[in-house]
CSV table of C-alpha atoms in Angstrom, one decimal:
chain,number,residue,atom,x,y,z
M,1,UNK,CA,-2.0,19.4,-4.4
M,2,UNK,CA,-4.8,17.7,-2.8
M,3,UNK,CA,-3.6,14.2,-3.4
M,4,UNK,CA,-2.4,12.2,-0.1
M,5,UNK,CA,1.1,11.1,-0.6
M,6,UNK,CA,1.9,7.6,1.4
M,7,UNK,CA,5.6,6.2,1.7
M,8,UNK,CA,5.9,3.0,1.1
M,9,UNK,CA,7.8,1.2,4.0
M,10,UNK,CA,8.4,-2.9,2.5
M,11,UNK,CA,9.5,-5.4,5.2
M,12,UNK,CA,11.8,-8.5,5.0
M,13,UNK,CA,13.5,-9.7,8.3
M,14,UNK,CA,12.7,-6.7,10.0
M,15,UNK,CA,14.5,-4.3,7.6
M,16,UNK,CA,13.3,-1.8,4.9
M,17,UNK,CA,14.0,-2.8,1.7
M,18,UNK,CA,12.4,-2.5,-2.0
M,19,UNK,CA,12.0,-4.8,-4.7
M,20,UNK,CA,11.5,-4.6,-8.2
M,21,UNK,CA,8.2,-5.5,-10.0
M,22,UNK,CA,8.0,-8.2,-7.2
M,23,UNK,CA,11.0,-10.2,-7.8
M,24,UNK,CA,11.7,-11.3,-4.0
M,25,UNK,CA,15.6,-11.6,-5.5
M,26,UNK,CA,15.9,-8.1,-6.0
M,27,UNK,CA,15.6,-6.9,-2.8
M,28,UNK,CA,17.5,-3.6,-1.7
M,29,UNK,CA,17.8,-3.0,2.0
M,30,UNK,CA,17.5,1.1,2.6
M,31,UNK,CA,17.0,1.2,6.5
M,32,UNK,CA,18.0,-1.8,8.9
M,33,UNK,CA,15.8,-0.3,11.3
M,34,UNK,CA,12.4,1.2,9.5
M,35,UNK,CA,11.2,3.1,12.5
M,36,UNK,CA,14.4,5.1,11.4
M,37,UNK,CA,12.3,6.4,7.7
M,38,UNK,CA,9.0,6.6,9.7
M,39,UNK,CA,10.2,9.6,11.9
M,40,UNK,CA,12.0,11.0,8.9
M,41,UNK,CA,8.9,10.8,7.2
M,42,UNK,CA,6.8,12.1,10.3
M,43,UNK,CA,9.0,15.0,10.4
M,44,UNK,CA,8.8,15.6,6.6
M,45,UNK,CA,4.7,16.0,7.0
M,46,UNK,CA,3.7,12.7,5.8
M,47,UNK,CA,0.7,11.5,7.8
M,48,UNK,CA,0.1,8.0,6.8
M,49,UNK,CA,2.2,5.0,5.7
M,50,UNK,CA,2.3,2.2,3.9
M,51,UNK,CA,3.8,-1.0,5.1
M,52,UNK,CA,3.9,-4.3,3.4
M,53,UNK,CA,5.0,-7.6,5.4
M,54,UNK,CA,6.5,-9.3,2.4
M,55,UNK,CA,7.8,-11.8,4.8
M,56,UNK,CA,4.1,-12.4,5.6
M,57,UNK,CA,2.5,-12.3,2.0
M,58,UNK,CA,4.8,-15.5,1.5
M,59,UNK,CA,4.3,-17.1,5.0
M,60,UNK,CA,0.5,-16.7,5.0
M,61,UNK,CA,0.5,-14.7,8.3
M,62,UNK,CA,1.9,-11.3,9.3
M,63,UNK,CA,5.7,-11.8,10.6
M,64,UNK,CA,6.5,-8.3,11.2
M,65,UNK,CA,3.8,-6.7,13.6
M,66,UNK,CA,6.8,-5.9,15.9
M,67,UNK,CA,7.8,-3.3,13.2
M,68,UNK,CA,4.3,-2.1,13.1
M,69,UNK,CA,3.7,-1.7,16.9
M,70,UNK,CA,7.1,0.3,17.9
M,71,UNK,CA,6.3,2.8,14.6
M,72,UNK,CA,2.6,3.0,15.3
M,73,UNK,CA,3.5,3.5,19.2
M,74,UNK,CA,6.7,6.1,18.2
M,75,UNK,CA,5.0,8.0,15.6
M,76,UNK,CA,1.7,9.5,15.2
M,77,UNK,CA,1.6,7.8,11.6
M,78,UNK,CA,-1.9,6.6,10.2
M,79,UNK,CA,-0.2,2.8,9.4
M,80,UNK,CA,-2.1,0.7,7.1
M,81,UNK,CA,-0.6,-2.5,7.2
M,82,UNK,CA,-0.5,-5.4,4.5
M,83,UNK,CA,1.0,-8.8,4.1
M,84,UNK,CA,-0.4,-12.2,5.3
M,85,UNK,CA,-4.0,-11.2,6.5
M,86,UNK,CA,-5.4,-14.9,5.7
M,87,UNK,CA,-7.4,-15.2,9.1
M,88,UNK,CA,-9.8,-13.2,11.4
M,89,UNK,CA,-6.8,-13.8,14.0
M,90,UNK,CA,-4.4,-12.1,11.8
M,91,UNK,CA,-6.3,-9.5,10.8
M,92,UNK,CA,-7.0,-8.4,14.8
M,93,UNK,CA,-3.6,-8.8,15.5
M,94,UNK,CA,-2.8,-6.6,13.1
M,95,UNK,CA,-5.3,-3.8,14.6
M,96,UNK,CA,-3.9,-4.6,18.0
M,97,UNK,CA,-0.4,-4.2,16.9
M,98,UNK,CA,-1.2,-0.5,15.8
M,99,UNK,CA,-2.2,-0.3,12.6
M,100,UNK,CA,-5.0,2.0,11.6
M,101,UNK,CA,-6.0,0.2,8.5
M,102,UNK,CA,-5.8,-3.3,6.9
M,103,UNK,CA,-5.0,-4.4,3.6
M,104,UNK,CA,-6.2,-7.5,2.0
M,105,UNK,CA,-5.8,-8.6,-1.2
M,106,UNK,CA,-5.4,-12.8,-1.8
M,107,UNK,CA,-7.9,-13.2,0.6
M,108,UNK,CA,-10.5,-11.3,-1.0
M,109,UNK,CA,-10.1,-13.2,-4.8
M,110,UNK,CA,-9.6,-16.6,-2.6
M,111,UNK,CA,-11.9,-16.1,0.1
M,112,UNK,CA,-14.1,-13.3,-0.9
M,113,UNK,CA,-17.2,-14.2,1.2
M,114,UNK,CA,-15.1,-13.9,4.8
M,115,UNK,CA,-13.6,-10.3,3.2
M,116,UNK,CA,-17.0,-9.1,2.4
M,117,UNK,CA,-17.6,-9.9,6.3
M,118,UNK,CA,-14.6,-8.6,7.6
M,119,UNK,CA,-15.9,-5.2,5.5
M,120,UNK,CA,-19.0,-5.9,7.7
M,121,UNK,CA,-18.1,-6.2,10.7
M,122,UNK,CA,-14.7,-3.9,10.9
M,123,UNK,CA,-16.2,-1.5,8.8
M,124,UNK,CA,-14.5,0.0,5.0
M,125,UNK,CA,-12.7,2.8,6.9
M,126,UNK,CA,-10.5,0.0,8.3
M,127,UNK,CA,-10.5,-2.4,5.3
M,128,UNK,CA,-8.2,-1.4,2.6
M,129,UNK,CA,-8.8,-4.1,-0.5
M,130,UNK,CA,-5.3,-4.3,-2.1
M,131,UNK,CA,-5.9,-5.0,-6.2
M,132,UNK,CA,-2.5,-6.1,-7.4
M,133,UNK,CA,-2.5,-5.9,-11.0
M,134,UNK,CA,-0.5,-8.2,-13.3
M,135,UNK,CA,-1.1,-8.3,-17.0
M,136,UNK,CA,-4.8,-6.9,-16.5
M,137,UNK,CA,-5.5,-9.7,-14.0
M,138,UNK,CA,-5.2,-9.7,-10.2
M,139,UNK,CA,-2.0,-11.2,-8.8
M,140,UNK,CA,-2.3,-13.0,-5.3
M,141,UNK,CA,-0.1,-14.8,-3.1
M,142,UNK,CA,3.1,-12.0,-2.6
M,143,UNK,CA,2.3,-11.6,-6.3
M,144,UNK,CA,3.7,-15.0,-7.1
M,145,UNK,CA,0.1,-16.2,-8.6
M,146,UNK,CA,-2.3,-14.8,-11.2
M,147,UNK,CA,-5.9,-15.0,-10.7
M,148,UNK,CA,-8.3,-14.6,-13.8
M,149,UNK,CA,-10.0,-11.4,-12.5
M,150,UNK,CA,-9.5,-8.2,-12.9
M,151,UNK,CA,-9.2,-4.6,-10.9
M,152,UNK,CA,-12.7,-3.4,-12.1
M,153,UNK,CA,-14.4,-7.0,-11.0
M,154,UNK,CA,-12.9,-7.0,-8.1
M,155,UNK,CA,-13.8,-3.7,-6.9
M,156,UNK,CA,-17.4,-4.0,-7.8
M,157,UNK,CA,-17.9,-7.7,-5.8
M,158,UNK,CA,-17.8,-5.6,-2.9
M,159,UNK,CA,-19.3,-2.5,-3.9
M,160,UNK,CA,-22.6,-4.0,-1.8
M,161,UNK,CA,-20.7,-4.1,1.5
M,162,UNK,CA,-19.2,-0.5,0.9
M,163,UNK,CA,-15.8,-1.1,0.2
M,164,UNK,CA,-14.3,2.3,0.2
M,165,UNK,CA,-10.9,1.9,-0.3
M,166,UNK,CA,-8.4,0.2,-2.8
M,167,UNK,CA,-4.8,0.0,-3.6
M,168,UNK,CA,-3.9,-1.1,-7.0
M,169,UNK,CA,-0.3,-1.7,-7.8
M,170,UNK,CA,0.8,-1.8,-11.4
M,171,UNK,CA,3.0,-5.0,-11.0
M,172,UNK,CA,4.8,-4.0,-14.0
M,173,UNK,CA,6.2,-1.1,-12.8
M,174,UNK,CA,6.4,-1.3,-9.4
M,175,UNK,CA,10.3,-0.4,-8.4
M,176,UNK,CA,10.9,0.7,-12.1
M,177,UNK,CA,11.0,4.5,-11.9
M,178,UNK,CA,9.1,4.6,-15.3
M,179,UNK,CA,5.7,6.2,-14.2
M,180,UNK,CA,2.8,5.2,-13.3
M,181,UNK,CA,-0.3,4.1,-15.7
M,182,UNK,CA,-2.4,7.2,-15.0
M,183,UNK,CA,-4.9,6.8,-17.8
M,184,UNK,CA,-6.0,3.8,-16.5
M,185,UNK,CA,-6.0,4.6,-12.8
M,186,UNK,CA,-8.1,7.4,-13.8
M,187,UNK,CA,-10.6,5.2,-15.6
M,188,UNK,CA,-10.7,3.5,-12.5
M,189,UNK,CA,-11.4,6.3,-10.0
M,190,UNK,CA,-14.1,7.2,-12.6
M,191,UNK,CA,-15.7,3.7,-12.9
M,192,UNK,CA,-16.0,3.6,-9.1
M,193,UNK,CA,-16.6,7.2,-7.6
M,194,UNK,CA,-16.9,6.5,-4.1
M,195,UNK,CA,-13.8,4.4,-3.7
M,196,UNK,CA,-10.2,6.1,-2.6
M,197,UNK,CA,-8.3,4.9,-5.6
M,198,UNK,CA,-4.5,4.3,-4.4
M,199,UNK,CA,-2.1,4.5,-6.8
M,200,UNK,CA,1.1,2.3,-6.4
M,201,UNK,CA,3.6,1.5,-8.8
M,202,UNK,CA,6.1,3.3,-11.3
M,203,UNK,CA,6.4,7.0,-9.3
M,204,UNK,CA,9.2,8.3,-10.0
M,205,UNK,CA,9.1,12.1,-9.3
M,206,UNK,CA,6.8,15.3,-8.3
M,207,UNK,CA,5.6,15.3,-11.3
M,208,UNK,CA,4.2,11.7,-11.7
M,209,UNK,CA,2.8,12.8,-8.6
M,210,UNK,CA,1.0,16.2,-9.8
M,211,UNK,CA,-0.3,14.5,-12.9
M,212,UNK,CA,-2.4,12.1,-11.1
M,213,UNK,CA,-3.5,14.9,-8.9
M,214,UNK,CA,-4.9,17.0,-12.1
M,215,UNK,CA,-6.3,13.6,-13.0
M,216,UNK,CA,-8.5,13.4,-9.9
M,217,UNK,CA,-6.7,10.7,-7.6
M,218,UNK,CA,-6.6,11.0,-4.2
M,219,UNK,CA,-3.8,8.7,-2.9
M,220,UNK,CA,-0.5,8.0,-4.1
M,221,UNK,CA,2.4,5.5,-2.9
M,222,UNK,CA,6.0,5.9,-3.2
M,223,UNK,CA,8.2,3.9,-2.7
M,224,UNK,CA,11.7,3.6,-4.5
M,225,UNK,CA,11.6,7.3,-5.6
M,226,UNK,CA,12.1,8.3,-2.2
M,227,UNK,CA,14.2,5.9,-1.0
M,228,UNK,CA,16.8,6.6,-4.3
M,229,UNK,CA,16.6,10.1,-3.8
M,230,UNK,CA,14.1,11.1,-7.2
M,231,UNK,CA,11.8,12.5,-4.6
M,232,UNK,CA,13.5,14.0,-1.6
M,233,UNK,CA,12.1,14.8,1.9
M,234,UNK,CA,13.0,18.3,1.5
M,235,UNK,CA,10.6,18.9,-1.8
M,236,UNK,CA,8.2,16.6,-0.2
M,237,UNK,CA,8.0,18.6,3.1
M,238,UNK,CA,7.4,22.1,0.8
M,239,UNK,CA,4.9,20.1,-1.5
M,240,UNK,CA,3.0,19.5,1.7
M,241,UNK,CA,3.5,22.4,3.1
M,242,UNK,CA,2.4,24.2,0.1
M,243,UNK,CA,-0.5,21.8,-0.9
């Protein structure tokens, strides 16, 4: 396969937990201390990893960069790091906490003229635009609000400065297990060429995974599959190993 696989690492109070389709109520703690999956998933193969400061995306500023700097400083991960970027000052003290890449999402349908600046002056290697999809429309705020646009306008308001890289979660089915909405992200990767579609949301085995692969993606998160044991790091390490 030549699709990048990315774990999903989701952060509340310094722990490593998953929701379900966003429902902060839900939340299942996996690892008390994430650094503990990152070197699981180091030694499995993975190169990058996603982490989202859900304590952040509802406090409007990261809360967890201690997580990110003793995994980015133990680990030779790739983090890209998500959750509370509202602010230039954020959004460096993210970089300076380790992470390799930065992913915005409210405050690019909010704010969109500072994230086409950011993309600017940080460059689209290090800008990840997170497209959080509810319903068709993009969901903001730790996905507790619904803005009236949608993945495919959102992508292409900052097609002039480059943007080069998305993440679009399938609300819906994030933490279901169900499978993820490959048609669509498929559509998407072929609307917009140049961009490093992400998919995120519904994966629930190897398969999901190899699908989207014959389907042209490039990137894939996974998040509950792993942690529940669908996926393990066993058949991910030979899946890697054997491309």
């Amino acid at each position: 396969m030549n699709i990048t696989i990315i774990p999903a690492t989701d952060l509340i109070d310094g722990q490593c937990v998953r929701l379900t389709q966003g429902d902060y109520a839900s939340r299942k703690t996996y690892y008390r201390d994430p650094l503990e999956a990152a070197l699981r998933f180091e030694e499995a193969g993975i190169r990058r990893l996603h982490m989202v400061d859900l304590d952040g995306a509802k406090a409007s500023e990261p809360r967890n960069l201690r997580v990110l700097e003793r995994v980015a400083t133990r680990t030779s991960l790739e983090v890209q790091y998500g959750g509370g970027i509202k602010s230039r000052e954020a959004l460096q003290s993210v970089f300076n906490a380790g992470a390799r890449r930065a992913i915005c999402g409210s405050i690019a349908v909010r704010q969109p003229e500072l994230f086409a600046r950011w993309l600017t002056e940080f460059g689209p290697e290090r800008l990840i635009l997170g497209a959080d999809i509810r319903d068709g429309k993009v969901a903001v705020q730790g996905w507790l609000e619904t803005a009236p646009t949608t993945a495919e306008e959102l992508i292409g308001q900052f097609q002039p400065q480059g943007v080069a890289q998305v993440i679009c979660t399938d609300i819906s089915r994030d933490g279901m297990l169900c499978g993820p909405s490959a048609a669509f992200y498929a559509a998407l990767q072929q609307r917009f060429p140049t961009v490093e579609i992400t998919v995120s949301g519904g994966i629930s085995s190897l398969d999901d995974i190899r699908r989207l692969d014959e389907r042209g993606l490039r990137s894939v998160i996974v998040g509950k599959a792993l942690y529940e044991g669908r996926i393990t790091l066993e058949e991910l390490g030979r899946c890697l190993r054997n491309g």
